[in-house]
Amino acid sequence: MFNLISSPVSIIKGAAESLREGNLVAFATETVYGLGADAENKAAIERVYRVKNRPSSHPLIVHFSSIEYLYQWASTIPKFAIDLANFFWPGPLTLILPKTALAKSYITGGQGNIAVRVPSHPQALSILTEFEKLGGRGVAAPSANRFGKVSPTSFQDVQSELGKYLSKNDQIIDGGRCSIGLESTIIDCTKSMPTVLRPGAITYEMIQDLLDIKINHFNGSTNTIKASGLMKSHYSPSAKVILSNEPKPGDGFIALAEFPTPDKVIRLASPTNNEEFARTLYSALRLADELKLTHVHILPPSEKNIGAAIYDRIKKASYSNN
Ligand code: TXA
Ligand code: MG
């Protein structure tokens, strides 16, 4: 690091310039940290796939600073998608729509659809705004973790997970801890009715309240969309994850604070509500690996509000091990 003392403005501008030059910049969003690259730069996108060790058939989300860029990336936009974007952006919501010619197959994994999102983290929005002033139109940013692993929710997480795969001109920008801690809600808007493909902080209830139409829930069997977060197994630490309230001595345990820690069990998180559960889940799973635990027992909270997303991620983290 040469630039030890930088004002926040120079950090933001430096990140935007670096993205335009074709480098990778990992940055915080309100959900999780993303590994950003200019969405119009094929070589940079190819590096994102290599750094993540992600199969190129799994498409990326394009991020921009305001709804006006939606029309550059998406071609046929139903009214319900515009209503969702107007109401929930900037925020933890990703929309999947038919793509325009701007969205090349290296972003979409060869599919005819594009995923788009306006994040609400102020630093992410500033980077995107500066990037657009330099002529950029979108930053592709998957979660900044190796494929199949737990998403990072702090600067240190990204550094320890991806630091060794980044090049000297790439950057990781410290945006503090992510306030939500789970990835955005993904809604497929390519059919006559919206389908929630990945639950998140924007809940079914919030979507249903806004839209006066029926919403489908993804059932995993009929949908042909390739989405890594939609695989049965994902978000996995090295430790075996078990949904249970009966950890053995030496095991890790994650549950709401009201559930006591059994004797000789290592408590990894004691959140007091669902939002705190979401915010701390991934760092608790990372801690399990740092402590080299072999088993982590998780007691999911109720599925109200963000609880459905918590349950979805815990199920996927546990799947490969069952
Ligand atoms: O909260 C988030 O969404 C974070 C932050 C950084 O914005 N990003 C994120 O990206 O979680 P990623 O790539 O880790 O997860 C995005 C999911 C993947 O499962 C991907 O396959 C799916 O969205 N996806 C992306 N584009 C798609 C498309 N055109 N059609 C269907 N699924 C798509
Ligand atoms: Mg991911």
mmCIF file of C-alpha atoms and ligand atoms in Angstrom:
data_model
loop_
_atom_site.group_PDB
_atom_site.id
_atom_site.type_symbol
_atom_site.label_atom_id
_atom_site.label_comp_id
_atom_site.label_asym_id
_atom_site.label_seq_id
_atom_site.Cartn_x
_atom_site.Cartn_y
_atom_site.Cartn_z
ATOM 1 C CA MET A 1 0.000 0.000 0.000
ATOM 2 C CA PHE A 2 1.577 3.274 -1.104
ATOM 3 C CA ASN A 3 -1.272 5.601 -0.350
ATOM 4 C CA LEU A 4 -1.426 5.443 3.426
ATOM 5 C CA ILE A 5 -3.312 8.680 4.097
ATOM 6 C CA SER A 6 -6.258 9.217 1.749
ATOM 7 C CA SER A 7 -9.365 11.290 2.193
ATOM 8 C CA PRO A 8 -12.592 9.343 1.652
ATOM 9 C CA VAL A 9 -13.203 11.324 -1.557
ATOM 10 C CA SER A 10 -9.883 10.255 -3.032
ATOM 11 C CA ILE A 11 -10.616 6.650 -2.041
ATOM 12 C CA ILE A 12 -13.952 6.776 -3.855
ATOM 13 C CA LYS A 13 -12.485 8.446 -6.945
ATOM 14 C CA GLY A 14 -9.516 6.081 -6.941
ATOM 15 C CA ALA A 15 -11.865 3.069 -6.789
ATOM 16 C CA ALA A 16 -13.968 4.376 -9.685
ATOM 17 C CA GLU A 17 -10.907 5.128 -11.823
ATOM 18 C CA SER A 18 -9.426 1.746 -11.065
ATOM 19 C CA LEU A 19 -12.658 0.026 -12.148
ATOM 20 C CA ARG A 20 -12.668 2.010 -15.399
ATOM 21 C CA GLU A 21 -9.050 0.970 -15.985
ATOM 22 C CA GLY A 22 -10.142 -2.657 -15.850
ATOM 23 C CA ASN A 23 -9.047 -3.566 -12.331
ATOM 24 C CA LEU A 24 -11.121 -5.372 -9.719
ATOM 25 C CA VAL A 25 -12.416 -3.429 -6.705
ATOM 26 C CA ALA A 26 -14.109 -5.210 -3.820
ATOM 27 C CA PHE A 27 -16.490 -2.912 -1.948
ATOM 28 C CA ALA A 28 -19.142 -3.059 0.744
ATOM 29 C CA THR A 29 -22.846 -3.056 0.044
ATOM 30 C CA GLU A 30 -25.603 -3.142 2.656
ATOM 31 C CA THR A 31 -25.999 -6.908 2.031
ATOM 32 C CA VAL A 32 -22.501 -8.403 1.617
ATOM 33 C CA TYR A 33 -19.194 -7.304 0.041
ATOM 34 C CA GLY A 34 -19.075 -7.514 -3.755
ATOM 35 C CA LEU A 35 -16.118 -8.137 -6.060
ATOM 36 C CA GLY A 36 -16.621 -5.361 -8.620
ATOM 37 C CA ALA A 37 -15.537 -5.052 -12.243
ATOM 38 C CA ASP A 38 -16.635 -2.855 -15.147
ATOM 39 C CA ALA A 39 -19.598 -4.756 -16.593
ATOM 40 C CA GLU A 40 -18.556 -3.758 -20.113
ATOM 41 C CA ASN A 41 -14.965 -4.995 -19.776
ATOM 42 C CA LYS A 42 -14.716 -8.654 -20.826
ATOM 43 C CA ALA A 43 -11.162 -9.170 -19.565
ATOM 44 C CA ALA A 44 -12.032 -7.744 -16.125
ATOM 45 C CA ILE A 45 -15.138 -9.942 -15.884
ATOM 46 C CA GLU A 46 -13.103 -13.000 -16.805
ATOM 47 C CA ARG A 47 -10.769 -12.188 -13.920
ATOM 48 C CA VAL A 48 -13.752 -11.983 -11.539
ATOM 49 C CA TYR A 49 -14.633 -15.569 -12.483
ATOM 50 C CA ARG A 50 -11.041 -16.695 -12.031
ATOM 51 C CA VAL A 51 -10.579 -14.964 -8.663
ATOM 52 C CA LYS A 52 -13.842 -16.468 -7.406
ATOM 53 C CA ASN A 53 -13.178 -19.835 -9.058
ATOM 54 C CA ARG A 54 -16.757 -19.585 -10.315
ATOM 55 C CA PRO A 55 -18.041 -21.453 -13.398
ATOM 56 C CA SER A 56 -18.608 -18.968 -16.247
ATOM 57 C CA SER A 57 -22.185 -20.220 -16.725
ATOM 58 C CA HIS A 58 -23.246 -18.524 -13.473
ATOM 59 C CA PRO A 59 -24.310 -14.956 -14.279
ATOM 60 C CA LEU A 60 -23.396 -11.754 -12.409
ATOM 61 C CA ILE A 61 -25.507 -8.911 -11.007
ATOM 62 C CA VAL A 62 -24.915 -5.488 -12.599
ATOM 63 C CA HIS A 63 -24.968 -2.602 -10.099
ATOM 64 C CA PHE A 64 -25.596 1.077 -10.886
ATOM 65 C CA SER A 65 -26.495 4.220 -8.952
ATOM 66 C CA SER A 66 -30.057 4.924 -10.113
ATOM 67 C CA ILE A 67 -33.074 3.529 -11.911
ATOM 68 C CA GLU A 68 -32.272 5.472 -15.104
ATOM 69 C CA TYR A 69 -29.565 2.882 -15.945
ATOM 70 C CA LEU A 70 -32.154 0.097 -15.751
ATOM 71 C CA TYR A 71 -33.274 0.948 -19.277
ATOM 72 C CA GLN A 72 -29.745 0.542 -20.624
ATOM 73 C CA TRP A 73 -29.477 -3.058 -19.409
ATOM 74 C CA ALA A 74 -33.076 -4.356 -19.509
ATOM 75 C CA SER A 75 -35.289 -4.432 -22.596
ATOM 76 C CA THR A 76 -38.811 -5.514 -21.632
ATOM 77 C CA ILE A 77 -39.721 -4.188 -18.215
ATOM 78 C CA PRO A 78 -43.158 -5.074 -16.794
ATOM 79 C CA LYS A 79 -44.962 -2.501 -14.675
ATOM 80 C CA PHE A 80 -44.534 -4.579 -11.521
ATOM 81 C CA ALA A 81 -40.742 -4.487 -11.985
ATOM 82 C CA ILE A 82 -40.776 -0.701 -12.313
ATOM 83 C CA ASP A 83 -42.955 -0.477 -9.182
ATOM 84 C CA LEU A 84 -40.492 -2.722 -7.296
ATOM 85 C CA ALA A 85 -37.478 -0.705 -8.453
ATOM 86 C CA ASN A 86 -39.117 2.633 -7.618
ATOM 87 C CA PHE A 87 -40.107 1.462 -4.156
ATOM 88 C CA PHE A 88 -37.130 -0.652 -3.020
ATOM 89 C CA TRP A 89 -34.119 0.952 -4.762
ATOM 90 C CA PRO A 90 -31.622 1.855 -3.545
ATOM 91 C CA GLY A 91 -31.807 -1.330 -1.499
ATOM 92 C CA PRO A 92 -31.295 -5.100 -1.152
ATOM 93 C CA LEU A 93 -33.339 -6.121 -4.189
ATOM 94 C CA THR A 94 -32.135 -7.644 -7.471
ATOM 95 C CA LEU A 95 -34.409 -7.811 -10.521
ATOM 96 C CA ILE A 96 -33.978 -10.288 -13.373
ATOM 97 C CA LEU A 97 -35.215 -8.955 -16.723
ATOM 98 C CA PRO A 98 -34.784 -9.615 -20.441
ATOM 99 C CA LYS A 99 -31.436 -8.079 -21.429
ATOM 100 C CA THR A 100 -30.459 -5.427 -23.977
ATOM 101 C CA ALA A 101 -27.502 -5.766 -26.353
ATOM 102 C CA LEU A 102 -25.342 -3.984 -23.759
ATOM 103 C CA ALA A 103 -25.456 -7.073 -21.535
ATOM 104 C CA LYS A 104 -23.014 -9.461 -23.172
ATOM 105 C CA SER A 105 -22.976 -13.198 -22.640
ATOM 106 C CA TYR A 106 -19.841 -12.964 -20.451
ATOM 107 C CA ILE A 107 -22.063 -11.238 -17.822
ATOM 108 C CA THR A 108 -25.217 -13.284 -18.271
ATOM 109 C CA GLY A 109 -23.661 -16.741 -18.444
ATOM 110 C CA GLY A 110 -25.072 -17.003 -21.974
ATOM 111 C CA GLN A 111 -28.665 -16.415 -20.825
ATOM 112 C CA GLY A 112 -31.092 -13.899 -22.342
ATOM 113 C CA ASN A 113 -31.717 -12.225 -18.975
ATOM 114 C CA ILE A 114 -29.781 -9.765 -16.858
ATOM 115 C CA ALA A 115 -29.751 -9.253 -13.080
ATOM 116 C CA VAL A 116 -29.648 -5.616 -11.899
ATOM 117 C CA ARG A 117 -29.525 -3.810 -8.561
ATOM 118 C CA VAL A 118 -29.054 -0.349 -7.024
ATOM 119 C CA PRO A 119 -27.407 -0.880 -3.608
ATOM 120 C CA SER A 120 -28.078 1.521 -0.726
ATOM 121 C CA HIS A 121 -24.701 1.495 1.051
ATOM 122 C CA PRO A 122 -23.546 5.154 0.771
ATOM 123 C CA GLN A 123 -19.978 4.198 -0.143
ATOM 124 C CA ALA A 124 -21.153 1.771 -2.854
ATOM 125 C CA LEU A 125 -23.472 4.444 -4.270
ATOM 126 C CA SER A 126 -20.632 7.003 -4.295
ATOM 127 C CA ILE A 127 -18.296 4.601 -6.114
ATOM 128 C CA LEU A 128 -21.009 3.840 -8.680
ATOM 129 C CA THR A 129 -21.802 7.541 -9.189
ATOM 130 C CA GLU A 130 -18.115 8.389 -9.733
ATOM 131 C CA PHE A 131 -17.762 5.398 -12.060
ATOM 132 C CA GLU A 132 -20.698 6.672 -14.121
ATOM 133 C CA LYS A 133 -19.150 10.167 -14.305
ATOM 134 C CA LEU A 134 -16.199 8.441 -16.005
ATOM 135 C CA GLY A 135 -18.532 6.937 -18.610
ATOM 136 C CA GLY A 136 -19.203 3.600 -16.915
ATOM 137 C CA ARG A 137 -22.710 2.167 -17.056
ATOM 138 C CA GLY A 138 -22.628 -0.719 -14.608
ATOM 139 C CA VAL A 139 -20.414 -2.593 -12.167
ATOM 140 C CA ALA A 140 -20.773 -6.364 -12.112
ATOM 141 C CA ALA A 141 -20.311 -7.562 -8.542
ATOM 142 C CA PRO A 142 -20.825 -11.087 -7.266
ATOM 143 C CA SER A 143 -20.307 -11.671 -3.551
ATOM 144 C CA ALA A 144 -16.558 -11.411 -2.844
ATOM 145 C CA ASN A 145 -16.006 -15.029 -1.796
ATOM 146 C CA ARG A 146 -14.700 -18.189 -3.468
ATOM 147 C CA PHE A 147 -17.439 -20.125 -5.253
ATOM 148 C CA GLY A 148 -19.785 -22.010 -2.933
ATOM 149 C CA LYS A 149 -18.353 -20.419 0.212
ATOM 150 C CA VAL A 150 -19.787 -18.022 2.769
ATOM 151 C CA SER A 151 -20.248 -14.407 1.584
ATOM 152 C CA PRO A 152 -17.989 -11.797 3.255
ATOM 153 C CA THR A 153 -19.558 -9.174 5.515
ATOM 154 C CA SER A 154 -16.408 -7.238 6.497
ATOM 155 C CA PHE A 155 -13.228 -5.855 4.911
ATOM 156 C CA GLN A 156 -11.147 -8.450 6.803
ATOM 157 C CA ASP A 157 -13.310 -11.300 5.442
ATOM 158 C CA VAL A 158 -12.588 -10.248 1.852
ATOM 159 C CA GLN A 159 -8.910 -9.777 2.562
ATOM 160 C CA SER A 160 -8.471 -13.215 4.088
ATOM 161 C CA GLU A 161 -10.599 -14.976 1.464
ATOM 162 C CA LEU A 162 -9.561 -13.266 -1.791
ATOM 163 C CA GLY A 163 -6.422 -11.250 -0.943
ATOM 164 C CA LYS A 164 -4.068 -13.886 -2.311
ATOM 165 C CA TYR A 165 -5.912 -14.116 -5.647
ATOM 166 C CA LEU A 166 -6.008 -10.355 -6.361
ATOM 167 C CA SER A 167 -3.406 -8.492 -8.439
ATOM 168 C CA LYS A 168 -1.402 -5.502 -7.269
ATOM 169 C CA ASN A 169 -3.682 -2.954 -8.991
ATOM 170 C CA ASP A 170 -6.866 -4.451 -7.528
ATOM 171 C CA GLN A 171 -8.300 -2.987 -4.339
ATOM 172 C CA ILE A 172 -10.478 -3.858 -1.369
ATOM 173 C CA ILE A 173 -12.283 -0.793 -0.003
ATOM 174 C CA ASP A 174 -13.164 -0.817 3.692
ATOM 175 C CA GLY A 175 -16.856 0.024 4.053
ATOM 176 C CA GLY A 176 -17.296 -1.342 7.562
ATOM 177 C CA ARG A 177 -19.561 -4.245 8.493
ATOM 178 C CA CYS A 178 -22.528 -4.912 6.221
ATOM 179 C CA SER A 179 -25.745 -3.795 7.907
ATOM 180 C CA ILE A 180 -27.941 -6.638 6.572
ATOM 181 C CA GLY A 181 -25.440 -9.490 6.258
ATOM 182 C CA LEU A 182 -27.345 -11.705 3.776
ATOM 183 C CA GLU A 183 -27.449 -11.364 -0.024
ATOM 184 C CA SER A 184 -30.185 -9.384 -1.801
ATOM 185 C CA THR A 185 -33.664 -10.707 -2.561
ATOM 186 C CA ILE A 186 -33.730 -11.837 -6.222
ATOM 187 C CA ILE A 187 -36.981 -11.532 -8.183
ATOM 188 C CA ASP A 188 -37.419 -13.025 -11.638
ATOM 189 C CA CYS A 189 -39.414 -10.424 -13.619
ATOM 190 C CA THR A 190 -39.287 -12.183 -16.988
ATOM 191 C CA LYS A 191 -42.770 -13.769 -16.775
ATOM 192 C CA SER A 192 -46.239 -12.339 -16.260
ATOM 193 C CA MET A 193 -45.939 -12.835 -12.508
ATOM 194 C CA PRO A 194 -42.908 -12.150 -10.291
ATOM 195 C CA THR A 195 -41.063 -15.118 -8.776
ATOM 196 C CA VAL A 196 -38.840 -14.768 -5.730
ATOM 197 C CA LEU A 197 -35.722 -16.807 -6.571
ATOM 198 C CA ARG A 198 -33.664 -15.950 -3.492
ATOM 199 C CA PRO A 199 -35.248 -14.608 -0.278
ATOM 200 C CA GLY A 200 -33.581 -11.657 1.428
ATOM 201 C CA ALA A 201 -34.245 -8.555 3.511
ATOM 202 C CA ILE A 202 -37.013 -7.488 1.123
ATOM 203 C CA THR A 203 -39.496 -10.134 2.220
ATOM 204 C CA TYR A 204 -42.420 -11.851 0.455
ATOM 205 C CA GLU A 205 -44.739 -9.828 2.675
ATOM 206 C CA MET A 206 -43.144 -6.509 1.694
ATOM 207 C CA ILE A 207 -43.353 -7.428 -1.999
ATOM 208 C CA GLN A 208 -46.929 -8.662 -1.660
ATOM 209 C CA ASP A 209 -47.921 -5.468 0.174
ATOM 210 C CA LEU A 210 -46.593 -3.338 -2.673
ATOM 211 C CA LEU A 211 -47.870 -5.348 -5.641
ATOM 212 C CA ASP A 212 -51.468 -6.243 -6.158
ATOM 213 C CA ILE A 213 -50.623 -9.503 -7.962
ATOM 214 C CA LYS A 214 -49.754 -13.039 -6.978
ATOM 215 C CA ILE A 215 -46.083 -13.759 -6.279
ATOM 216 C CA ASN A 216 -44.506 -17.136 -6.960
ATOM 217 C CA HIS A 217 -41.920 -18.746 -4.726
ATOM 218 C CA PHE A 218 -39.052 -20.546 -6.393
ATOM 219 C CA ASN A 219 -39.466 -24.308 -5.967
ATOM 220 C CA GLY A 220 -36.155 -25.369 -7.456
ATOM 221 C CA SER A 221 -37.433 -28.023 -9.829
ATOM 222 C CA THR A 222 -38.966 -26.388 -12.901
ATOM 223 C CA ASN A 223 -36.836 -23.277 -13.237
ATOM 224 C CA THR A 224 -34.041 -23.534 -15.777
ATOM 225 C CA ILE A 225 -32.300 -20.336 -14.670
ATOM 226 C CA LYS A 226 -28.733 -20.987 -13.606
ATOM 227 C CA ALA A 227 -28.079 -19.214 -10.358
ATOM 228 C CA SER A 228 -25.366 -20.402 -8.038
ATOM 229 C CA GLY A 229 -27.239 -19.134 -4.989
ATOM 230 C CA LEU A 230 -30.164 -21.285 -6.125
ATOM 231 C CA MET A 231 -28.252 -24.527 -5.922
ATOM 232 C CA LYS A 232 -29.247 -26.819 -3.085
ATOM 233 C CA SER A 233 -25.779 -26.585 -1.592
ATOM 234 C CA HIS A 234 -24.119 -23.171 -1.163
ATOM 235 C CA TYR A 235 -22.847 -20.702 1.430
ATOM 236 C CA SER A 236 -20.883 -23.468 3.139
ATOM 237 C CA PRO A 237 -18.086 -23.227 5.679
ATOM 238 C CA SER A 238 -15.620 -26.129 6.011
ATOM 239 C CA ALA A 239 -17.289 -27.225 9.238
ATOM 240 C CA LYS A 240 -20.302 -29.512 8.928
ATOM 241 C CA VAL A 241 -23.496 -27.478 9.487
ATOM 242 C CA ILE A 242 -26.377 -29.219 11.277
ATOM 243 C CA LEU A 243 -29.821 -27.788 11.971
ATOM 244 C CA SER A 244 -30.294 -28.737 15.607
ATOM 245 C CA ASN A 245 -30.485 -27.571 19.172
ATOM 246 C CA GLU A 246 -28.298 -30.388 20.526
ATOM 247 C CA PRO A 247 -24.617 -29.583 20.039
ATOM 248 C CA LYS A 248 -22.072 -31.970 21.592
ATOM 249 C CA PRO A 249 -19.072 -30.845 23.662
ATOM 250 C CA GLY A 250 -16.522 -29.214 21.320
ATOM 251 C CA ASP A 251 -19.139 -28.314 18.687
ATOM 252 C CA GLY A 252 -20.055 -24.761 17.665
ATOM 253 C CA PHE A 253 -23.547 -23.392 18.336
ATOM 254 C CA ILE A 254 -25.517 -20.507 16.807
ATOM 255 C CA ALA A 255 -28.968 -19.643 18.181
ATOM 256 C CA LEU A 256 -30.982 -16.738 19.509
ATOM 257 C CA ALA A 257 -29.678 -15.486 22.868
ATOM 258 C CA GLU A 258 -32.676 -16.941 24.709
ATOM 259 C CA PHE A 259 -31.301 -20.462 24.080
ATOM 260 C CA PRO A 260 -28.567 -21.284 26.621
ATOM 261 C CA THR A 261 -25.200 -22.742 25.610
ATOM 262 C CA PRO A 262 -24.841 -26.410 26.669
ATOM 263 C CA ASP A 263 -21.756 -27.357 28.682
ATOM 264 C CA LYS A 264 -18.409 -27.321 26.795
ATOM 265 C CA VAL A 265 -20.072 -26.097 23.602
ATOM 266 C CA ILE A 266 -18.503 -23.128 21.745
ATOM 267 C CA ARG A 267 -21.035 -20.346 21.322
ATOM 268 C CA LEU A 268 -20.421 -18.603 17.959
ATOM 269 C CA ALA A 269 -23.278 -16.076 18.061
ATOM 270 C CA SER A 270 -26.141 -15.100 20.391
ATOM 271 C CA PRO A 271 -28.252 -12.652 18.383
ATOM 272 C CA THR A 272 -31.262 -11.156 20.134
ATOM 273 C CA ASN A 273 -33.532 -10.877 17.072
ATOM 274 C CA ASN A 274 -33.829 -11.983 13.434
ATOM 275 C CA GLU A 275 -32.056 -8.927 12.007
ATOM 276 C CA GLU A 276 -29.056 -9.472 14.269
ATOM 277 C CA PHE A 277 -29.136 -13.187 13.397
ATOM 278 C CA ALA A 278 -28.853 -12.284 9.694
ATOM 279 C CA ARG A 279 -26.117 -9.730 10.349
ATOM 280 C CA THR A 280 -23.926 -12.120 12.369
ATOM 281 C CA LEU A 281 -24.602 -15.522 10.735
ATOM 282 C CA TYR A 282 -21.792 -15.455 8.159
ATOM 283 C CA SER A 283 -19.152 -14.091 10.545
ATOM 284 C CA ALA A 284 -20.139 -16.839 13.020
ATOM 285 C CA LEU A 285 -19.658 -19.493 10.294
ATOM 286 C CA ARG A 286 -16.270 -17.994 9.440
ATOM 287 C CA LEU A 287 -15.320 -18.043 13.119
ATOM 288 C CA ALA A 288 -16.147 -21.765 13.215
ATOM 289 C CA ASP A 289 -13.568 -22.363 10.477
ATOM 290 C CA GLU A 290 -10.982 -20.125 12.149
ATOM 291 C CA LEU A 291 -11.394 -22.171 15.327
ATOM 292 C CA LYS A 292 -11.151 -25.339 13.192
ATOM 293 C CA LEU A 293 -14.424 -26.685 14.551
ATOM 294 C CA THR A 294 -15.725 -29.769 12.782
ATOM 295 C CA HIS A 295 -19.438 -29.321 13.563
ATOM 296 C CA VAL A 296 -21.676 -26.264 13.905
ATOM 297 C CA HIS A 297 -25.240 -26.658 15.151
ATOM 298 C CA ILE A 298 -27.639 -23.885 14.197
ATOM 299 C CA LEU A 299 -31.125 -23.375 15.589
ATOM 300 C CA PRO A 300 -32.908 -21.195 13.003
ATOM 301 C CA PRO A 301 -35.187 -18.431 14.303
ATOM 302 C CA SER A 302 -38.841 -18.078 13.236
ATOM 303 C CA GLU A 303 -39.360 -17.422 9.533
ATOM 304 C CA LYS A 304 -40.899 -14.007 10.125
ATOM 305 C CA ASN A 305 -39.372 -11.020 8.272
ATOM 306 C CA ILE A 306 -35.753 -11.832 7.323
ATOM 307 C CA GLY A 307 -36.129 -15.264 8.992
ATOM 308 C CA ALA A 308 -37.099 -16.897 5.664
ATOM 309 C CA ALA A 309 -33.763 -15.786 4.162
ATOM 310 C CA ILE A 310 -31.866 -16.982 7.232
ATOM 311 C CA TYR A 311 -33.517 -20.392 6.969
ATOM 312 C CA ASP A 312 -32.751 -20.573 3.218
ATOM 313 C CA ARG A 313 -29.022 -19.908 3.802
ATOM 314 C CA ILE A 314 -28.735 -22.320 6.743
ATOM 315 C CA LYS A 315 -30.442 -25.074 4.717
ATOM 316 C CA LYS A 316 -27.983 -24.521 1.858
ATOM 317 C CA ALA A 317 -24.981 -24.376 4.190
ATOM 318 C CA SER A 318 -26.056 -27.711 5.680
ATOM 319 C CA TYR A 319 -27.053 -29.465 2.477
ATOM 320 C CA SER A 320 -23.676 -30.658 1.195
ATOM 321 C CA ASN A 321 -22.963 -32.271 4.517
ATOM 322 C CA ASN A 322 -26.152 -34.271 4.900
HETATM 323 O O1 TXA B 1 -26.594 -8.892 -2.273
HETATM 324 C C1 TXA B 1 -26.179 -9.271 -3.369
HETATM 325 O O2 TXA B 1 -26.936 -9.588 -4.296
HETATM 326 C C2 TXA B 1 -24.653 -9.304 -3.554
HETATM 327 C C3 TXA B 1 -24.117 -7.874 -3.531
HETATM 328 C C4 TXA B 1 -22.632 -7.788 -3.785
HETATM 329 O O3 TXA B 1 -24.843 -7.082 -4.435
HETATM 330 N N1 TXA B 1 -24.309 -9.982 -4.774
HETATM 331 C C5 TXA B 1 -24.483 -11.316 -4.927
HETATM 332 O O4 TXA B 1 -24.029 -11.792 -6.148
HETATM 333 O O5 TXA B 1 -24.963 -12.018 -4.066
HETATM 334 P P1 TXA B 1 -23.768 -13.361 -6.425
HETATM 335 O O6 TXA B 1 -23.244 -13.423 -7.813
HETATM 336 O O7 TXA B 1 -22.940 -13.913 -5.358
HETATM 337 O O8 TXA B 1 -25.216 -13.946 -6.383
HETATM 338 C C6 TXA B 1 -26.137 -13.560 -7.388
HETATM 339 C C7 TXA B 1 -27.036 -14.679 -7.745
HETATM 340 C C8 TXA B 1 -26.295 -15.878 -8.259
HETATM 341 O O9 TXA B 1 -26.934 -17.019 -7.723
HETATM 342 C C9 TXA B 1 -26.471 -15.761 -9.749
HETATM 343 O O10 TXA B 1 -26.371 -17.009 -10.385
HETATM 344 C C10 TXA B 1 -27.854 -15.142 -9.841
HETATM 345 O O11 TXA B 1 -27.878 -14.204 -8.808
HETATM 346 N N2 TXA B 1 -28.048 -14.441 -11.114
HETATM 347 C C11 TXA B 1 -27.303 -13.442 -11.589
HETATM 348 N N3 TXA B 1 -27.716 -13.088 -12.836
HETATM 349 C C12 TXA B 1 -28.751 -13.883 -13.126
HETATM 350 C C13 TXA B 1 -29.594 -14.039 -14.273
HETATM 351 N N4 TXA B 1 -29.447 -13.282 -15.357
HETATM 352 N N5 TXA B 1 -30.540 -14.986 -14.208
HETATM 353 C C14 TXA B 1 -30.684 -15.737 -13.119
HETATM 354 N N6 TXA B 1 -29.913 -15.672 -12.024
HETATM 355 C C15 TXA B 1 -28.960 -14.752 -12.025
HETATM 356 MG MG MG B 2 -22.523 -15.313 -4.013
#
